Coordinates of C-alpha atoms and ligand atoms in Angstrom, one line a residue:
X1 CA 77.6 -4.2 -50.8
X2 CA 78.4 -4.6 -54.2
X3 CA 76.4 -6.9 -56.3
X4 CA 78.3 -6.7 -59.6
X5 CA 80.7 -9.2 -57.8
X6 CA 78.8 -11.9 -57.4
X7 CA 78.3 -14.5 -60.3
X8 CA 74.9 -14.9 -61.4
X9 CA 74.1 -18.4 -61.8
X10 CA 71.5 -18.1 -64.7
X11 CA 72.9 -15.6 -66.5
X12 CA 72.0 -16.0 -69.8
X13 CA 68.7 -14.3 -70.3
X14 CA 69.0 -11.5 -68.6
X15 CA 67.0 -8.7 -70.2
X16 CA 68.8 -5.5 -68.9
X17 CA 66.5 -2.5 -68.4
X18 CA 67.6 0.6 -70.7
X19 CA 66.4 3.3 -69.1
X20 CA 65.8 2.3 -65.8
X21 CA 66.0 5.4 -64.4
X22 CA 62.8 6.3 -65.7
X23 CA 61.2 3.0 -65.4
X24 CA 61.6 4.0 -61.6
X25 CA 60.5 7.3 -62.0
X26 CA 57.2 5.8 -63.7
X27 CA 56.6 3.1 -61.2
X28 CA 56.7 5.2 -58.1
X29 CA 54.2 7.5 -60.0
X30 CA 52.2 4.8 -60.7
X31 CA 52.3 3.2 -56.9
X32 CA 54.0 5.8 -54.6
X33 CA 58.2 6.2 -54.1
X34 CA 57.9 3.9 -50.9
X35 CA 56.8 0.7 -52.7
X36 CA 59.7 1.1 -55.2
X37 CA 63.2 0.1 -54.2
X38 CA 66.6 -0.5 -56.4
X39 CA 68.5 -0.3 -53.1
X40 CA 71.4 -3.3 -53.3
X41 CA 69.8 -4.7 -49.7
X42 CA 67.1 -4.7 -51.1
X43 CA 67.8 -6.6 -54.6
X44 CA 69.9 -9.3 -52.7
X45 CA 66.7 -11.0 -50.9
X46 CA 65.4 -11.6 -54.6
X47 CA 68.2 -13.4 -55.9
X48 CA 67.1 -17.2 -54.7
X49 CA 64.1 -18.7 -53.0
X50 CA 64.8 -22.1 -51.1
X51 CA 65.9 -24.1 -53.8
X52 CA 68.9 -26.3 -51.6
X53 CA 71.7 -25.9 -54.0
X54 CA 71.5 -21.6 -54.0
X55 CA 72.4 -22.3 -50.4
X56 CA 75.6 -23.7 -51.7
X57 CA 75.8 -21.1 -54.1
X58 CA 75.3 -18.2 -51.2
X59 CA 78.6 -20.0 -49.5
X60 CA 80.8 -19.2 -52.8
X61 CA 79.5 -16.3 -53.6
X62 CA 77.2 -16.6 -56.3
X63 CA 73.1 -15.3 -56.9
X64 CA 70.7 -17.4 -58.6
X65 CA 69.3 -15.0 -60.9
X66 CA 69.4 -11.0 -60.5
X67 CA 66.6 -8.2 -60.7
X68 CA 66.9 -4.2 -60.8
X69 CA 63.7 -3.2 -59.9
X70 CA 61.5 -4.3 -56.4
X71 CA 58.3 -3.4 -56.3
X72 CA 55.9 -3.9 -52.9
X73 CA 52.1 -2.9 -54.4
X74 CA 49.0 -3.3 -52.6
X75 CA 45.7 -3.3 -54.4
X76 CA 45.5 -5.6 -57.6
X77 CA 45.0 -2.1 -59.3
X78 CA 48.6 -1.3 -58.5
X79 CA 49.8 -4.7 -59.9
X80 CA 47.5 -4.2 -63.4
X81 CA 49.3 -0.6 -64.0
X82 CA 53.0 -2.5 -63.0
X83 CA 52.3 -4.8 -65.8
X84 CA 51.0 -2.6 -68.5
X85 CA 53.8 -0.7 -67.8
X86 CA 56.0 -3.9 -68.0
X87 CA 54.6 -5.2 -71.6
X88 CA 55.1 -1.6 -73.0
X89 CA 58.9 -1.7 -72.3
X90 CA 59.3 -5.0 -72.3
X91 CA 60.7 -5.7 -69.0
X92 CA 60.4 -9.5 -67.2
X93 CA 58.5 -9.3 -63.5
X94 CA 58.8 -12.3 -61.5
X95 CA 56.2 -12.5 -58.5
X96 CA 57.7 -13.1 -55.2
X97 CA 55.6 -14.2 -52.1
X98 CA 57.8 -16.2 -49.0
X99 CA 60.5 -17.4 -51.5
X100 CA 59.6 -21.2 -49.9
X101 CA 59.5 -22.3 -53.2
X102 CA 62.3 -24.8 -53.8
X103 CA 62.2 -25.7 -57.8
X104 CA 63.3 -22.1 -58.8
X105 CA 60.2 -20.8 -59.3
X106 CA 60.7 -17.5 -58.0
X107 CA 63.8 -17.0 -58.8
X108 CA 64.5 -14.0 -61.5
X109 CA 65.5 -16.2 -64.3
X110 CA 65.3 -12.9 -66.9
X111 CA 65.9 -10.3 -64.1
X112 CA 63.6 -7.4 -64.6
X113 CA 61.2 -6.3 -61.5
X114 CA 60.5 -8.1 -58.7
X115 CA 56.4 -8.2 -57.5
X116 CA 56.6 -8.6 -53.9
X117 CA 53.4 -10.0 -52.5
X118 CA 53.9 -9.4 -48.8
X119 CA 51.7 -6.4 -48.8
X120 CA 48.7 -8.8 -49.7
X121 CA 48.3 -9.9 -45.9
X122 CA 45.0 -9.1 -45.2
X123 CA 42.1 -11.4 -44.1
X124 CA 38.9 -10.1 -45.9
X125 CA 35.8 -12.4 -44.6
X126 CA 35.0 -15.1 -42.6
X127 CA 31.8 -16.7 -43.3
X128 CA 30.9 -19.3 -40.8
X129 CA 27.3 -20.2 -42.2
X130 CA 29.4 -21.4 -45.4
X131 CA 32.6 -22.2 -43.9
X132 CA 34.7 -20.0 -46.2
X133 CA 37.7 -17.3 -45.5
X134 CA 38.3 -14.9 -48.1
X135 CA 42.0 -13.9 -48.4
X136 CA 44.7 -11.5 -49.9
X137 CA 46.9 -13.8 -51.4
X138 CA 49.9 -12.4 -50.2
X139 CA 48.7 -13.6 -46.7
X140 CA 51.1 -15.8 -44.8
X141 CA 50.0 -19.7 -44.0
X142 CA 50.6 -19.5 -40.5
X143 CA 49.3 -16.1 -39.3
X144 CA 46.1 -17.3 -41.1
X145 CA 45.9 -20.7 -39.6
X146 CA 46.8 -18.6 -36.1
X147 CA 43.8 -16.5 -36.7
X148 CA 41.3 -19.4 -37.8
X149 CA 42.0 -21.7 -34.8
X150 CA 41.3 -18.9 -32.5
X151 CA 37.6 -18.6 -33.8
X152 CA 37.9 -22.3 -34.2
X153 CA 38.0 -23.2 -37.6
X154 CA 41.3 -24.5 -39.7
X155 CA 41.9 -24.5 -43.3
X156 CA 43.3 -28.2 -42.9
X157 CA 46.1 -26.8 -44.9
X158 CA 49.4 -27.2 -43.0
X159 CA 52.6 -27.6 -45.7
X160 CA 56.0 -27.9 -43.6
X161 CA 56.7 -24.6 -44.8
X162 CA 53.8 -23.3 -42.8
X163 CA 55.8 -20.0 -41.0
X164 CA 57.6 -19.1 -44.4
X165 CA 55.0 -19.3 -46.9
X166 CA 52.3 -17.6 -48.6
X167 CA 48.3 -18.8 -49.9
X168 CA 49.2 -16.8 -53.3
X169 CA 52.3 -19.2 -53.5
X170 CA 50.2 -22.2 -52.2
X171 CA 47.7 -21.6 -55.3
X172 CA 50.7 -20.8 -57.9
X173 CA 52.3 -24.5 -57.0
X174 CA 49.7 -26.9 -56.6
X175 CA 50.5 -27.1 -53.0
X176 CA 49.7 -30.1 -50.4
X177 CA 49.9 -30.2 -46.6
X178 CA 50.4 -32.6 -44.1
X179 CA 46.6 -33.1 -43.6
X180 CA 45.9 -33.6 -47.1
X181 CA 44.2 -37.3 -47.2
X182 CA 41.3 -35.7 -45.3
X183 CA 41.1 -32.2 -46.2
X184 CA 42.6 -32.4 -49.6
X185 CA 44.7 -30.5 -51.6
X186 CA 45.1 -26.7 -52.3
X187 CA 43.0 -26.9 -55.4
X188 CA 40.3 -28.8 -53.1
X189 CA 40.0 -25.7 -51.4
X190 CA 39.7 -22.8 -53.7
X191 CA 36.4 -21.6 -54.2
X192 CA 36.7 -18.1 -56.0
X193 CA 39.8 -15.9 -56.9
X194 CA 40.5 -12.6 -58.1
X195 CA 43.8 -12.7 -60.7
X196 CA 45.6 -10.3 -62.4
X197 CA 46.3 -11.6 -66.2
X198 CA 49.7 -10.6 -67.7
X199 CA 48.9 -7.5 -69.8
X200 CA 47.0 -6.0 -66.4
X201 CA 42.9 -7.4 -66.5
X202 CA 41.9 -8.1 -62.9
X203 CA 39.1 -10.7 -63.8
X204 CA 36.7 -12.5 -60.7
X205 CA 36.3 -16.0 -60.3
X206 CA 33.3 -15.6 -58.1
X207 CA 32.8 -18.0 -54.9
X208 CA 30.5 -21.1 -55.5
X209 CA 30.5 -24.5 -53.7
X210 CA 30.2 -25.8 -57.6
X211 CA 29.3 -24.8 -60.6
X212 CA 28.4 -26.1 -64.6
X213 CA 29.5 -23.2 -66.1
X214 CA 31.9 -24.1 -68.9
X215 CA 35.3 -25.3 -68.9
X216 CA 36.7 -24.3 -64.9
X217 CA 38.7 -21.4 -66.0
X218 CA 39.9 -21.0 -62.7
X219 CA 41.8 -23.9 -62.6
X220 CA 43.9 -23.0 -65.0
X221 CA 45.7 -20.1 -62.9
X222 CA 46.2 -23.1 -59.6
X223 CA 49.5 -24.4 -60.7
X224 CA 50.1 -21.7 -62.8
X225 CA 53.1 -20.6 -61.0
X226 CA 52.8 -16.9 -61.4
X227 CA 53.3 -17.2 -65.3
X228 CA 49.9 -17.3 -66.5
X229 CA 48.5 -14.4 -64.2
X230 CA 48.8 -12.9 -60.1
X231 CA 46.2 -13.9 -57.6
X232 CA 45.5 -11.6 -55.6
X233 CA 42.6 -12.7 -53.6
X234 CA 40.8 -16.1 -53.1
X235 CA 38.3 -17.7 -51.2
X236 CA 39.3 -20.9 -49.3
X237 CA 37.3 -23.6 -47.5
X238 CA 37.6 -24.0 -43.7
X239 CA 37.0 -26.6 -41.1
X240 CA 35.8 -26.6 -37.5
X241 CA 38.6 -27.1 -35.8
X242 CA 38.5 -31.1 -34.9
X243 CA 36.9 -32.0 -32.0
X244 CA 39.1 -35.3 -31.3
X245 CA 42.4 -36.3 -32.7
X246 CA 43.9 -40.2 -32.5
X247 CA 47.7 -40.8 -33.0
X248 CA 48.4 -44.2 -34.0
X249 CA 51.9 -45.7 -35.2
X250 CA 52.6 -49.4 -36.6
X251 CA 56.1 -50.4 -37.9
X252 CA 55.9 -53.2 -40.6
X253 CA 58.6 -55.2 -42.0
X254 CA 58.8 -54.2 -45.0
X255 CA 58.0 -50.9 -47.4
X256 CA 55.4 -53.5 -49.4
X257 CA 53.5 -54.6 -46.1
X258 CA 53.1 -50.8 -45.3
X259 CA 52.2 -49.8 -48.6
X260 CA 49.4 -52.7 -49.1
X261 CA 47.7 -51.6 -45.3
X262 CA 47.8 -47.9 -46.6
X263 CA 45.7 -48.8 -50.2
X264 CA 43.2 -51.6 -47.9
X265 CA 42.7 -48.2 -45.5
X266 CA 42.1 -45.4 -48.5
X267 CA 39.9 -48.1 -50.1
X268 CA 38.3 -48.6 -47.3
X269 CA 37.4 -45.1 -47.9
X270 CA 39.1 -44.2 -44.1
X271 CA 40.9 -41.2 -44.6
X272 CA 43.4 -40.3 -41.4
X273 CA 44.2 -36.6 -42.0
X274 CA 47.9 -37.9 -41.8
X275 CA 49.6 -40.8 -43.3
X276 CA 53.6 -41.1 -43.5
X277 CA 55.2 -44.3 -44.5
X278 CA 59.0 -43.6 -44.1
X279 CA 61.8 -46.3 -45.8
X280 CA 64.2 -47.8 -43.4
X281 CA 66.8 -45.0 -43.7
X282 CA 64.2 -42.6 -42.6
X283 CA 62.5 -44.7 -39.8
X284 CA 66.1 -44.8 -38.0
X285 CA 66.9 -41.1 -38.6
X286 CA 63.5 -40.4 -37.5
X287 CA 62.3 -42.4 -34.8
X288 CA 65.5 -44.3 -33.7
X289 CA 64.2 -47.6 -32.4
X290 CA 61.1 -49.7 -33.2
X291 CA 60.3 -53.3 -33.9
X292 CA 60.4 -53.4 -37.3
X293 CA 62.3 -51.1 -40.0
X294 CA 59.2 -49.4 -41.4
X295 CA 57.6 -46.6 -39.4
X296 CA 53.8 -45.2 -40.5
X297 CA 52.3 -42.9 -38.5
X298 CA 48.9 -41.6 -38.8
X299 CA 46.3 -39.1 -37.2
X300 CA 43.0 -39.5 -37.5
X301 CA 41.0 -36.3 -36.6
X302 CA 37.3 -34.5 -36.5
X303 CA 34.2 -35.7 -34.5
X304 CA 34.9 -37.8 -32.0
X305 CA 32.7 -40.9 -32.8
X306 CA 34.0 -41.1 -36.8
X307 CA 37.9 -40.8 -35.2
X308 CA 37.2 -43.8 -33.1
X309 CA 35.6 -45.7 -36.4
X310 CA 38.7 -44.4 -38.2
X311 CA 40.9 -45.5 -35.2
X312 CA 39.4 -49.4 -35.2
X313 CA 39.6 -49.8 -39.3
X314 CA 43.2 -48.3 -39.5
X315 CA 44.3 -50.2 -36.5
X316 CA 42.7 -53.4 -37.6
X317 CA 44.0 -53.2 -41.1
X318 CA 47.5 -52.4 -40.2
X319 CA 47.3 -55.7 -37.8
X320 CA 46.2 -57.9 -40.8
X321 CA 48.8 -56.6 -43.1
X322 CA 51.8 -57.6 -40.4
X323 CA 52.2 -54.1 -38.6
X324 CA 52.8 -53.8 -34.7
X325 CA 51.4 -51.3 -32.9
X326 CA 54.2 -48.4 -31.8
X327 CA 52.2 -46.5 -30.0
X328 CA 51.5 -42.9 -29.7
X329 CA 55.2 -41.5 -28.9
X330 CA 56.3 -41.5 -32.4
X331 CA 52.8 -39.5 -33.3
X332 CA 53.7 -37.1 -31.0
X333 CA 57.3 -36.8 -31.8
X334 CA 56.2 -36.4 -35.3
X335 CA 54.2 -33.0 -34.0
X336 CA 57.2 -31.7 -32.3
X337 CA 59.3 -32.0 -35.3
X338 CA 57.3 -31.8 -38.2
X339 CA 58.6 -28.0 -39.1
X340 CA 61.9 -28.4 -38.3
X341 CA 64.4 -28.8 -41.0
X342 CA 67.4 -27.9 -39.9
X343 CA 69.5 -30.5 -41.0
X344 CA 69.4 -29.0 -45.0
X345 CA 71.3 -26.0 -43.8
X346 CA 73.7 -28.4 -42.0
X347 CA 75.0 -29.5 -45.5
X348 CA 76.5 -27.2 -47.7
X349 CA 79.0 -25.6 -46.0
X350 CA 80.5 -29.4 -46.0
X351 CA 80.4 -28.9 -49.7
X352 CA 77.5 -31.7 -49.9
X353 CA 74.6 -31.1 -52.2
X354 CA 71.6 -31.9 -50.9
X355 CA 67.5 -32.1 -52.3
X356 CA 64.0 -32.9 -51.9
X357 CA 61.9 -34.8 -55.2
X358 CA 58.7 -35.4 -54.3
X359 CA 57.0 -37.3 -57.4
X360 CA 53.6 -39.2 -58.0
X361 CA 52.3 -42.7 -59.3
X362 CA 49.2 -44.9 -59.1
X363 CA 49.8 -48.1 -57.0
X364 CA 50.3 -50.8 -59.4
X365 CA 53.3 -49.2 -59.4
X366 CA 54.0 -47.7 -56.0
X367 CA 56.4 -50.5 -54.9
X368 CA 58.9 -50.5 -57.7
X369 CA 59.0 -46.8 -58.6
X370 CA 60.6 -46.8 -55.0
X371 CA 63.4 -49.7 -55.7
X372 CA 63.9 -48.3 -59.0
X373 CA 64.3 -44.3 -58.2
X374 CA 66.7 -45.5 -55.1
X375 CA 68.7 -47.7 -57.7
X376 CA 69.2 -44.5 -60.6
X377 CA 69.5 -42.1 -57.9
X378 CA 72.6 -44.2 -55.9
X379 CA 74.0 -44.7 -59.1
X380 CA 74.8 -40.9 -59.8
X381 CA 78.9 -40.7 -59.1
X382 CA 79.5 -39.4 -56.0
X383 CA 75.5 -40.5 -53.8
X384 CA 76.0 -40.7 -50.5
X385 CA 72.2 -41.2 -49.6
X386 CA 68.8 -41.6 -51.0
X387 CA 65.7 -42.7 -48.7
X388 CA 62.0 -41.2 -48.8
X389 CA 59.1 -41.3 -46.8
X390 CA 55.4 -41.2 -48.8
X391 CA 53.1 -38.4 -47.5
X392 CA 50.1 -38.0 -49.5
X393 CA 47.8 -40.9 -50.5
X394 CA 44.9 -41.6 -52.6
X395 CA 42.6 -44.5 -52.9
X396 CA 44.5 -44.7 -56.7
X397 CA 48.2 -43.5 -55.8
X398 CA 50.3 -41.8 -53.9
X399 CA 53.2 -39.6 -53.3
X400 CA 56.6 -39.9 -52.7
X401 CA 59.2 -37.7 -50.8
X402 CA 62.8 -38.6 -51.9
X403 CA 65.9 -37.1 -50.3
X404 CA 69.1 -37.8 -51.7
X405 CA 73.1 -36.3 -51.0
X406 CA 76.1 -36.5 -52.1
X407 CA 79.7 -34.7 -53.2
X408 CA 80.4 -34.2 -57.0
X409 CA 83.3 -36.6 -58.1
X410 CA 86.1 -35.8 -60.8
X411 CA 85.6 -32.6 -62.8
X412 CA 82.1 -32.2 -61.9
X413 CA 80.9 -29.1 -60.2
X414 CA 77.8 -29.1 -57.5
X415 CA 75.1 -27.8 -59.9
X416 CA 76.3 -30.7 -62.5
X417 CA 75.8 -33.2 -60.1
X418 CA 72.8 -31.9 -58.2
X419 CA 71.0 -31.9 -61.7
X420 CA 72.4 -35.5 -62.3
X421 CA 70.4 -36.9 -59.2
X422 CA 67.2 -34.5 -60.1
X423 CA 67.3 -35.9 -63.6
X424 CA 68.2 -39.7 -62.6
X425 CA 65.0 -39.4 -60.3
X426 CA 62.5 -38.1 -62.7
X427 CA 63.5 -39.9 -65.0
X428 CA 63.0 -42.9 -63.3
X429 CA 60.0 -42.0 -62.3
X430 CA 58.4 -40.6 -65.9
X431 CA 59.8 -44.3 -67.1
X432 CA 57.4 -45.9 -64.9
X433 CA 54.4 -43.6 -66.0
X434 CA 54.5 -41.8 -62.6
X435 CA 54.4 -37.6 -62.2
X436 CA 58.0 -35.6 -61.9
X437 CA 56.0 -33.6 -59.1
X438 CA 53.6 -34.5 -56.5
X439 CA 53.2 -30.4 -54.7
X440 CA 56.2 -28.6 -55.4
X441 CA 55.8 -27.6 -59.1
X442 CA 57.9 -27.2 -62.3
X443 CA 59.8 -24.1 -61.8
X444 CA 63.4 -24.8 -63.5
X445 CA 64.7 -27.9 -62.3
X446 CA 61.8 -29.6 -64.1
X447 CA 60.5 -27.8 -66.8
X448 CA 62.5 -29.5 -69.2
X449 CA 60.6 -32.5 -68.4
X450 CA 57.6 -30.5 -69.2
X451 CA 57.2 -32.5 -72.8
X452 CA 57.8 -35.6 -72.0
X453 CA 55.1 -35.7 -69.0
X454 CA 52.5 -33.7 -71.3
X455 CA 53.1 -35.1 -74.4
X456 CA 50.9 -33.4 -77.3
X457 CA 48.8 -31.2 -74.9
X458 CA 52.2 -29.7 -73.9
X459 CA 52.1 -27.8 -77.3
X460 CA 48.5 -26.9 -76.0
X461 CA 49.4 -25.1 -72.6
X462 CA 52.3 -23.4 -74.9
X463 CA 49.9 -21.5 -76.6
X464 CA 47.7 -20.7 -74.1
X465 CA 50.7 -19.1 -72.4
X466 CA 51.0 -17.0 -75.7
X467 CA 47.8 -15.8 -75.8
X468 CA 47.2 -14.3 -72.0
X469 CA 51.3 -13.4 -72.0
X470 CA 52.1 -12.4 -76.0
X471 CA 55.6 -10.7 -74.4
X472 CA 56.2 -13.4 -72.6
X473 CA 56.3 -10.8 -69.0
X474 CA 55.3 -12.8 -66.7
X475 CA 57.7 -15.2 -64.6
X476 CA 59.6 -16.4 -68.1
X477 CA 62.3 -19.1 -68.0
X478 CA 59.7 -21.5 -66.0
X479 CA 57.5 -23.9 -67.0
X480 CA 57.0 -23.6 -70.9
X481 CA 61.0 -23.0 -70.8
X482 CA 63.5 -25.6 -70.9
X483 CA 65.6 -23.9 -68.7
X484 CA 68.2 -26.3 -67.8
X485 CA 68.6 -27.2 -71.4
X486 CA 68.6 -24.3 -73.0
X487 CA 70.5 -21.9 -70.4
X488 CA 74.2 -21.8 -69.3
X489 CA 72.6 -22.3 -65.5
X490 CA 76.5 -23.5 -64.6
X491 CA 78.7 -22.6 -62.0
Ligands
FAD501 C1 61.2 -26.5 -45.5 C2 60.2 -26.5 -46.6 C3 59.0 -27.3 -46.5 C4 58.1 -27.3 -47.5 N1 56.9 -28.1 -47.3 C5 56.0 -28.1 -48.2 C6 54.8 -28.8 -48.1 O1 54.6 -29.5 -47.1 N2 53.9 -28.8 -49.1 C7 54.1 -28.1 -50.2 O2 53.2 -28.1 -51.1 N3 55.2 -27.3 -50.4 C8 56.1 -27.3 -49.4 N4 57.3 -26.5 -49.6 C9 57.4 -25.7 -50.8 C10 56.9 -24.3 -50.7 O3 56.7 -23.9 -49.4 C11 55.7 -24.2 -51.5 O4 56.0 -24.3 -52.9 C12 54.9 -22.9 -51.3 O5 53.6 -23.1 -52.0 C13 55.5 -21.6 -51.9 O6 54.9 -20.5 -51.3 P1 55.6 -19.1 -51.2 O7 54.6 -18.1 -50.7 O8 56.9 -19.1 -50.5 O9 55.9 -18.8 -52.8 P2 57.2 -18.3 -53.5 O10 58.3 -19.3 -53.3 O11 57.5 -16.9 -53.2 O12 56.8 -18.4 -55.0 C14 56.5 -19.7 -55.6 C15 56.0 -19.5 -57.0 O13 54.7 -18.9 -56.9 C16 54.7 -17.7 -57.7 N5 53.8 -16.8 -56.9 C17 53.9 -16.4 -55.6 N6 52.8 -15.7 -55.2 C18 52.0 -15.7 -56.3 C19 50.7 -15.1 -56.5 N7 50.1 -14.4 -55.5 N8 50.1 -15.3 -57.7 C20 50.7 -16.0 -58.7 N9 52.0 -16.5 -58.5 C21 52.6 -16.4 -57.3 C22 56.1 -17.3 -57.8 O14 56.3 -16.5 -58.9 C23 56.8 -18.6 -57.9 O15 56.7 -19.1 -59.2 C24 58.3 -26.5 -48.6 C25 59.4 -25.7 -48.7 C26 60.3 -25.7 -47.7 C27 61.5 -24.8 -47.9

């Protein structure tokens, strides 16, 4: 294999190592000759993570982004000398965990060396007096959930991405999973970390159920998408596994009837474990046939008596707000298939350019943000479809899923037009006051947006990026970057 003919994609910030010959010689000193590699094979898995269009790019031949060095440590220790080594010469290091990220986040925007997490697979602790799992960060989502619902316990964090993910990559991006009404969000879980800051400190967030200690430092590093420092260990809340689970389905006429039982049930304070509203498009695709166009499922889950008090509100609410009762067969087909995700791969070699946005608002504006992103988005030359399904709700707002398609028309090439929908959607989202991104983070495709969603405090985050990473090390081109702007990033 030969690497020098492929194109790189983003190209134009490459920092080439100058004497990389002994920058390998130093790291495999520092962390042993079998956890360095510069091997082609080897370089080639780091070029993309699961960003849909470097699919399309992989068909004609081109890499996303290109690194020399890959490095596979195993103790934080190993990672702090990586990096003091890396802000001495200079060099960019991008962490890597699964490479599920699909916003570019791990993608070797500057090249440099690669951190490859895998190694960090261990689980340390379970404490079942304070319901807690202590972690390497590296660990993989599904070989921990394996191992906690065979003592009995869950994390109640179950992305789609559950078999190709990692808990290091869950914490860098903010993640959600499917079960997110009841058991919250990534950063509901985290109780103490152990992080690795850019110019090599390993500092301790210790575990506490809560704490009035200051400003939550800790915070800070979930969402920080590997640019503000590595985790390398946390602590994460678990669950016994529930005891009952109720699947219950309604299809309602319309996406506002749907939407208005949702808000009556999360004000109710009822909070299913699962709630999925999906548009018309997505209830035929989905589910085929049902009596109305809108499909909600839901799953209700824990001790038995609060399911069945969850059952009677949700069913009773989604009766007074014009929903029929479906059943439990679309529940359970929604299990079968709910990591499958096979038709994304289906696309490209068609030459179709294909995406997930998933984007947030409060609900005053829940109804239009939908009409309005599906008008912007179907107006992009060349659409063929736009439909979403909402997956995570709040008493104050949820979040939206958007998948759109299409082929680029005229002179336009995929990436021009893939960016055109990405940028018609957030846009008509940030007009509305809503969030570019619900769980998937900023990465590249958004980061450009970054100002505009931050406003003033932007300029804020900026600096405190400069002060933990002065050389700017750690995952640059992300985030504080307007990469899209500012970078040739065309094919
Ligand atoms: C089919 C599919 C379904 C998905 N479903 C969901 C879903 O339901 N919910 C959801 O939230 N996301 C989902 N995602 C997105 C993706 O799985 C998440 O963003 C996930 O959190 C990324 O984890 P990873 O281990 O693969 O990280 P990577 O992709 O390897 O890295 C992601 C980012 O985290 C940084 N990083 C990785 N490890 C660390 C670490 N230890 N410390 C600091 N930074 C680190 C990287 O530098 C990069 O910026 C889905 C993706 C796919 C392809």
């Amino acid at each position: 294999m030969v690497l020098k003919k492929f194109d790189i994609i983003y190209d134009k910030n490459i920092h080439k190592i100058k004497n990389k010959d002994e920058i390998v010689s130093q790291l495999e000193e520092l962390i042993g000759n079998k956890k360095v590699s510069t091997e082609e094979v080897d370089i080639l898995a780091y070029t993309k993570d699961t960003t849909l269009i470097t699919l399309n790019w992989s068909i004609q031949g081109k890499i996303a982004g290109l690194p020399e060095i890959i490095t596979y440590p195993e103790t934080a220790e190993e990672i702090s000398e990586i990096l003091k080594l890396a802000n001495k010469e200079k060099i960019p290091i991008t962490p890597y965990a699964e490479g599920s990220g699909v916003v570019g986040g791990a993608i070797p925007i500057y090249g440099g060396i690669i951190i490859d997490m895998k190694k960090f697979n261990k689980i340390l602790e379970i404490n079942e007096k304070n319901l807690t799992v202590t972690v390497e960060a590296g660990i993989n989502g599904m070989n921990l959930e394996r191992h906690l619902n065979a003592k009995g316990y869950t994390t109640g964090h179950i992305p789609q991405s559950l078999y190709t993910s990692s808990v290091g990559g869950y914490i860098a991006h903010r993640a959600a999973g499917q079960f997110s009404t009841k058991y919250g969000k990534i950063e509901d879980m985290v109780l103490g970390m152990e992080v690795v800051l850019p110019q090599g400190e390993i500092i301790n967030f210790k575990t506490i159920a809560r704490a009035s200690t200051g400003p939550q430092l800790d915070k800070v590093f979930i969402g920080g998408e590997g640019t503000l420092g590595i985790v390398t260990e946390a602590t994460l809340k678990i669950w016994p596994y529930p005891e009952k689970r109720a699947l219950i389905s309604y299809s309602f006429p319309t996406l506002e009837d749907s939407l208005e039982a949702t808000r009556k049930i999360l004000r109710k304070q009822v909070y299913p474990a699962v709630i999925r509203i999906y548009d018309d498009k997505e209830t035929k695709r989905h589910f085929g046939k049902a009596k109305n166009d809108v499909m909600v499922v839901f799953v209700c889950e824990g001790a038995t008596k609060l399911v069945e008090l969850e059952e009677a509100y949700t069913k009773s609410i989604c009766e007074e707000n014009n929903g029929y009762y479906e059943g439990e067969e679309p529940v359970e087909h929604w299990f079968e298939t709910r990591f499958k995700v096979k038709e994304t791969s289906m696309f490209p070699p068609y030459k179709i350019v294909a995406d997930t946005i998933e984007v947030a608002c409060m609900w005053d504006v829940a109804g239009e943000l939908y009409q309005k992103v599906i008008d912007a988005t179907s107006s992009v030359p060349g659409n063929l479809l736009i439909s979403a399904h909402i997956s995570h709700f709040y008493p104050n707002g949820v979040g939206y899923y958007f998948t759109f398609g299409g082929v680029p028309t005229g002179d336009k090439t995929e990436f021009d037009f893939y960016k055109e929908c990405w940028d018609a959607t957030v846009k008509a989202v940030e007009d509305l006051g809503g969030s570019f991104g619900h769980h998937h983070g900023v990465g590249v495709n958004r980061s450009h947006w970054m100002k505009r969603e931050w406003g003033q405090a932007f300029e804020t985050l900026k600096e405190v990026k400069k002060l933990l990473d002065p050389n700017n090390i750690l995952n640059p081109g992300k985030i504080y970057e307007p990469t899209w702007e500012e970078q040739r990033g065309d094919d």
